[in-house]
């Protein structure tokens, strides 16, 4: 079964949890450079999630597009780092598990608010997606997008050039007033334009919402599209303790919040910042999946 066929089924699809905060716990910077500098750590994290029964895992390539790399002075080759990310995830995944190529924001803005033309964003997303597709991902997940315009640009870059399915996930700042991103995009507008743009699934991840609040966003997205809906919230709202960002939501509480998201219409579920294999195991238990082997 292809990942697109899985999306079209009525199955609840379990995704993985955070990569960045797991790398941080190992004393590493939360970035894609670890695909090259600490591949064994990235592989270990992927395998921990795989052992929890995930249907799909996500490559460690969120910030590995050319624009982000160049503006943040990351001294790596775009092709090399994305190739490594795809290969590590594929190495960890079981025969019945899928790999999604992770595509995130450039961290910049279009003209006139920023200095980049839309065509430059498009080229950067296309370049990254091309490497991920070449090295065996089963689909793309365009995630943690704060600007609907950028999300649509990334979606076009994927759908215009590749036959793989593409999920688009937006980071919402509030669940009130129709649910809004920090750029003011509403859930209804996101759902409508992403559906028209050819997305195969849409949803919400990260942002400023806890799992219960995200269920409100899920319900708004569900009302505005017939596409499958994704929910990947953080492990609660972050707290700054001793100059460290801490996520305190326990796995059981997280799973209870995801249950609310499922009841609101989510069909793809997983975790974002602060979630761990324990949080994903709690979702596995919730969905009556095979228990994770310790």
Short mmCIF file of C-alpha atoms in Angstrom, two decimals:
data_model
loop_
_atom_site.label_atom_id
_atom_site.label_comp_id
_atom_site.label_asym_id
_atom_site.label_seq_id
_atom_site.Cartn_x
_atom_site.Cartn_y
_atom_site.Cartn_z
CA UNK A 1 0.00 0.00 0.00
CA UNK A 2 1.33 3.44 -0.89
CA UNK A 3 1.22 6.27 1.63
CA UNK A 4 -1.42 8.00 -0.50
CA UNK A 5 -3.58 4.88 -0.31
CA UNK A 6 -3.13 4.88 3.47
CA UNK A 7 -4.25 8.51 3.57
CA UNK A 8 -7.37 7.63 1.62
CA UNK A 9 -8.27 4.82 4.02
CA UNK A 10 -10.25 5.50 7.16
CA UNK A 11 -7.44 4.35 9.43
CA UNK A 12 -6.08 6.54 12.23
CA UNK A 13 -2.45 7.11 11.22
CA UNK A 14 0.17 7.38 13.97
CA UNK A 15 3.14 9.65 13.35
CA UNK A 16 6.23 10.17 15.48
CA UNK A 17 7.14 12.81 18.05
CA UNK A 18 9.75 15.53 18.42
CA UNK A 19 13.25 15.21 17.04
CA UNK A 20 14.74 18.56 18.11
CA UNK A 21 13.99 18.32 21.84
CA UNK A 22 15.19 14.71 21.84
CA UNK A 23 18.50 15.80 20.32
CA UNK A 24 18.72 18.56 22.92
CA UNK A 25 18.41 15.97 25.70
CA UNK A 26 21.48 14.30 24.24
CA UNK A 27 23.43 17.54 24.43
CA UNK A 28 23.17 18.22 20.70
CA UNK A 29 21.91 21.23 18.82
CA UNK A 30 18.36 20.70 17.60
CA UNK A 31 19.10 20.84 13.89
CA UNK A 32 19.51 18.82 10.72
CA UNK A 33 23.28 19.10 10.85
CA UNK A 34 23.21 16.10 13.20
CA UNK A 35 22.39 13.97 10.15
CA UNK A 36 26.06 14.44 9.29
CA UNK A 37 27.73 15.16 12.64
CA UNK A 38 25.83 12.74 14.91
CA UNK A 39 23.98 10.28 12.66
CA UNK A 40 23.92 7.58 15.33
CA UNK A 41 21.89 9.87 17.63
CA UNK A 42 19.37 10.70 14.88
CA UNK A 43 19.09 7.02 13.97
CA UNK A 44 18.55 6.05 17.62
CA UNK A 45 15.70 8.55 18.02
CA UNK A 46 14.05 7.35 14.80
CA UNK A 47 14.29 3.76 15.99
CA UNK A 48 12.78 4.58 19.39
CA UNK A 49 9.72 6.01 17.66
CA UNK A 50 9.55 3.11 15.22
CA UNK A 51 9.52 0.64 18.11
CA UNK A 52 6.43 2.39 19.41
CA UNK A 53 4.48 1.31 16.36
CA UNK A 54 4.40 4.51 14.30
CA UNK A 55 2.88 4.18 10.86
CA UNK A 56 5.24 6.89 9.58
CA UNK A 57 8.32 8.73 10.78
CA UNK A 58 9.63 12.11 9.68
CA UNK A 59 13.09 12.93 8.38
CA UNK A 60 15.31 15.25 10.42
CA UNK A 61 15.25 17.91 7.69
CA UNK A 62 12.90 20.60 8.98
CA UNK A 63 15.36 23.47 8.45
CA UNK A 64 17.52 22.12 5.65
CA UNK A 65 16.34 24.24 2.72
CA UNK A 66 18.94 26.46 1.05
CA UNK A 67 17.55 29.78 2.28
CA UNK A 68 17.47 28.73 5.93
CA UNK A 69 20.94 27.19 5.71
CA UNK A 70 22.48 30.28 4.12
CA UNK A 71 20.76 32.89 6.32
CA UNK A 72 21.70 30.99 9.49
CA UNK A 73 25.29 30.39 8.37
CA UNK A 74 25.04 26.61 8.58
CA UNK A 75 28.07 25.28 6.76
CA UNK A 76 26.53 22.25 5.06
CA UNK A 77 25.65 21.13 1.55
CA UNK A 78 21.90 21.07 0.85
CA UNK A 79 22.02 17.80 -1.06
CA UNK A 80 24.29 16.05 1.41
CA UNK A 81 22.27 16.93 4.51
CA UNK A 82 18.89 16.02 2.99
CA UNK A 83 20.27 12.80 1.52
CA UNK A 84 21.56 11.81 4.96
CA UNK A 85 18.24 12.70 6.59
CA UNK A 86 16.25 10.56 4.18
CA UNK A 87 18.65 7.63 4.43
CA UNK A 88 18.70 7.63 8.25
CA UNK A 89 14.91 7.61 8.48
CA UNK A 90 14.66 4.87 5.87
CA UNK A 91 17.28 2.81 7.71
CA UNK A 92 15.22 3.03 10.91
CA UNK A 93 11.81 2.37 9.39
CA UNK A 94 10.39 -1.12 9.31
CA UNK A 95 9.05 -2.75 6.16
CA UNK A 96 5.51 -1.55 6.89
CA UNK A 97 6.48 1.94 8.06
CA UNK A 98 6.54 5.00 5.86
CA UNK A 99 9.03 7.88 5.73
CA UNK A 100 7.89 11.47 5.26
CA UNK A 101 10.30 14.09 4.01
CA UNK A 102 10.14 17.05 6.37
CA UNK A 103 10.05 20.51 4.79
CA UNK A 104 9.88 23.57 7.03
CA UNK A 105 9.94 27.33 6.76
CA UNK A 106 12.79 29.34 5.28
CA UNK A 107 12.67 31.62 8.33
CA UNK A 108 12.32 34.60 5.99
CA UNK A 109 9.52 36.70 4.47
CA UNK A 110 8.49 37.49 0.93
CA UNK A 111 8.88 40.98 -0.49
CA UNK A 112 7.85 43.66 0.46
CA UNK A 113 8.09 42.52 4.11
CA UNK A 114 11.31 40.64 3.49
CA UNK A 115 14.04 40.57 0.88
CA UNK A 116 13.13 37.36 -0.97
CA UNK A 117 11.06 36.87 -4.09
CA UNK A 118 8.49 34.09 -4.09
CA UNK A 119 10.40 32.39 -6.90
CA UNK A 120 13.43 32.06 -4.59
CA UNK A 121 11.32 30.31 -1.97
CA UNK A 122 9.88 28.03 -4.65
CA UNK A 123 13.32 27.08 -5.95
CA UNK A 124 14.59 26.35 -2.42
CA UNK A 125 11.64 24.10 -1.62
CA UNK A 126 11.88 22.33 -4.97
CA UNK A 127 15.60 21.70 -4.48
CA UNK A 128 15.04 20.15 -1.04
CA UNK A 129 12.06 18.08 -2.13
CA UNK A 130 14.00 16.73 -5.10
CA UNK A 131 16.72 15.28 -2.87
CA UNK A 132 14.23 13.82 -0.40
CA UNK A 133 12.27 12.20 -3.24
CA UNK A 134 15.43 10.83 -4.86
CA UNK A 135 16.44 9.09 -1.65
CA UNK A 136 13.20 7.31 -1.00
CA UNK A 137 10.66 9.25 1.04
CA UNK A 138 7.05 8.12 0.66
CA UNK A 139 5.60 11.60 0.87
CA UNK A 140 6.26 15.15 2.04
CA UNK A 141 5.17 16.85 5.24
CA UNK A 142 5.34 20.62 5.00
CA UNK A 143 5.07 21.65 8.62
CA UNK A 144 5.39 24.35 11.28
CA UNK A 145 4.32 26.96 8.74
CA UNK A 146 3.34 30.32 10.23
CA UNK A 147 2.59 32.01 6.91
CA UNK A 148 -0.07 30.53 4.63
CA UNK A 149 1.55 32.15 1.58
CA UNK A 150 4.83 30.34 2.28
CA UNK A 151 3.00 27.07 2.92
CA UNK A 152 1.25 27.36 -0.45
CA UNK A 153 4.57 28.07 -2.15
CA UNK A 154 6.11 24.92 -0.64
CA UNK A 155 3.03 22.92 -1.63
CA UNK A 156 3.30 24.09 -5.24
CA UNK A 157 6.99 23.20 -5.32
CA UNK A 158 6.14 19.65 -4.23
CA UNK A 159 2.99 19.02 -6.25
CA UNK A 160 4.19 20.65 -9.49
CA UNK A 161 7.34 18.55 -9.65
CA UNK A 162 6.76 15.25 -7.85
CA UNK A 163 4.08 12.56 -7.75
CA UNK A 164 4.38 11.99 -3.99
CA UNK A 165 1.58 12.99 -1.60
CA UNK A 166 2.04 16.17 0.43
CA UNK A 167 0.70 16.99 3.89
CA UNK A 168 0.66 20.65 4.94
CA UNK A 169 0.59 21.52 8.64
CA UNK A 170 0.15 25.05 9.99
CA UNK A 171 1.36 26.44 13.32
CA UNK A 172 -1.55 28.28 14.98
CA UNK A 173 -1.10 31.01 17.58
CA UNK A 174 -4.64 30.95 18.96
CA UNK A 175 -7.72 28.77 18.69
CA UNK A 176 -10.03 31.78 19.14
CA UNK A 177 -11.44 34.11 16.46
CA UNK A 178 -11.56 31.28 13.93
CA UNK A 179 -8.07 30.08 14.92
CA UNK A 180 -5.21 32.26 13.68
CA UNK A 181 -1.53 32.02 12.84
CA UNK A 182 0.82 34.80 13.96
CA UNK A 183 0.41 36.17 10.42
CA UNK A 184 -3.36 36.36 10.90
CA UNK A 185 -4.31 33.46 8.63
CA UNK A 186 -7.53 31.76 9.76
CA UNK A 187 -8.11 28.01 9.91
CA UNK A 188 -10.90 28.34 7.35
CA UNK A 189 -8.68 30.19 4.88
CA UNK A 190 -5.84 27.73 5.42
CA UNK A 191 -8.13 24.76 4.83
CA UNK A 192 -9.72 26.23 1.72
CA UNK A 193 -6.58 27.41 -0.04
CA UNK A 194 -4.50 24.35 0.83
CA UNK A 195 -7.28 22.06 -0.38
CA UNK A 196 -7.56 24.01 -3.63
CA UNK A 197 -3.76 23.92 -3.90
CA UNK A 198 -3.73 20.12 -4.08
CA UNK A 199 -2.70 19.09 -0.56
CA UNK A 200 -3.39 15.45 0.25
CA UNK A 201 -3.91 16.17 3.96
CA UNK A 202 -3.79 19.30 6.10
CA UNK A 203 -3.48 20.01 9.79
CA UNK A 204 -1.86 21.78 12.68
CA UNK A 205 1.36 21.29 14.63
CA UNK A 206 3.54 23.15 17.11
CA UNK A 207 2.43 26.77 17.57
CA UNK A 208 1.14 28.13 20.86
CA UNK A 209 -1.61 25.60 21.59
CA UNK A 210 -1.86 22.65 23.95
CA UNK A 211 -3.52 19.43 22.69
CA UNK A 212 -6.97 20.39 23.98
CA UNK A 213 -6.83 23.77 22.25
CA UNK A 214 -5.62 22.13 19.06
CA UNK A 215 -8.79 20.04 19.01
CA UNK A 216 -10.70 23.28 18.42
CA UNK A 217 -8.50 24.02 15.40
CA UNK A 218 -9.05 20.47 14.14
CA UNK A 219 -12.81 20.96 14.27
CA UNK A 220 -12.54 24.20 12.27
CA UNK A 221 -10.33 22.57 9.64
CA UNK A 222 -12.64 19.58 9.46
CA UNK A 223 -15.60 21.85 8.76
CA UNK A 224 -13.79 23.49 5.85
CA UNK A 225 -12.35 20.50 3.93
CA UNK A 226 -12.91 16.85 3.10
CA UNK A 227 -9.17 16.10 3.35
CA UNK A 228 -7.69 14.04 6.21
CA UNK A 229 -6.74 16.23 9.18
CA UNK A 230 -3.43 16.03 11.08
CA UNK A 231 -2.84 17.03 14.71
CA UNK A 232 0.69 17.15 16.17
CA UNK A 233 0.65 19.43 19.22
CA UNK A 234 3.50 20.13 21.59
CA UNK A 235 3.66 18.43 25.00
CA UNK A 236 1.76 21.34 26.51
CA UNK A 237 2.86 24.96 26.63
CA UNK A 238 6.57 25.59 27.16
CA UNK A 239 7.99 27.03 30.38
CA UNK A 240 11.34 28.75 30.78
CA UNK A 241 13.12 27.24 33.79
CA UNK A 242 16.79 28.09 34.50
CA UNK A 243 17.14 29.42 30.95
CA UNK A 244 15.89 26.14 29.52
CA UNK A 245 12.63 25.58 27.65
CA UNK A 246 10.70 22.79 29.40
CA UNK A 247 7.58 20.93 28.29
CA UNK A 248 5.90 19.37 31.30
CA UNK A 249 2.81 17.59 29.96
CA UNK A 250 2.87 13.92 30.93
CA UNK A 251 2.34 11.24 28.28
CA UNK A 252 -1.06 10.24 29.65
CA UNK A 253 -2.32 13.83 29.63
CA UNK A 254 -0.97 14.31 26.12
CA UNK A 255 -2.78 11.19 24.92
CA UNK A 256 -6.02 12.45 26.48
CA UNK A 257 -5.62 15.67 24.50
CA UNK A 258 -5.00 13.75 21.30
CA UNK A 259 -8.18 11.78 21.97
CA UNK A 260 -10.01 15.12 21.90
CA UNK A 261 -8.34 15.87 18.56
CA UNK A 262 -9.44 12.50 17.17
CA UNK A 263 -12.99 13.10 18.39
CA UNK A 264 -12.87 16.46 16.61
CA UNK A 265 -11.92 14.78 13.35
CA UNK A 266 -8.13 14.22 13.27
CA UNK A 267 -6.98 11.14 11.34
CA UNK A 268 -3.21 11.65 11.55
CA UNK A 269 -1.83 12.13 15.06
CA UNK A 270 1.59 12.51 16.64
CA UNK A 271 3.61 14.99 18.64
CA UNK A 272 5.75 18.07 18.19
CA UNK A 273 8.07 19.94 20.59
CA UNK A 274 8.66 18.27 23.94
CA UNK A 275 7.08 14.95 23.00
CA UNK A 276 9.11 11.80 23.53
CA UNK A 277 8.83 8.10 22.69
CA UNK A 278 6.86 7.79 25.94
CA UNK A 279 4.26 10.25 24.61
CA UNK A 280 4.00 8.33 21.35
CA UNK A 281 3.76 5.07 23.27
CA UNK A 282 0.81 6.56 25.15
CA UNK A 283 -0.83 7.23 21.77
CA UNK A 284 -0.03 3.68 20.68
CA UNK A 285 -1.80 2.40 23.78
CA UNK A 286 -4.70 4.77 23.11
CA UNK A 287 -5.08 3.42 19.60
CA UNK A 288 -4.74 -0.19 20.78
CA UNK A 289 -1.57 -0.74 18.86
CA UNK A 290 1.20 -3.17 19.60
CA UNK A 291 3.14 -2.10 22.69
CA UNK A 292 6.60 -0.62 22.33
CA UNK A 293 9.46 -3.00 23.12
CA UNK A 294 11.88 -1.62 25.66
#
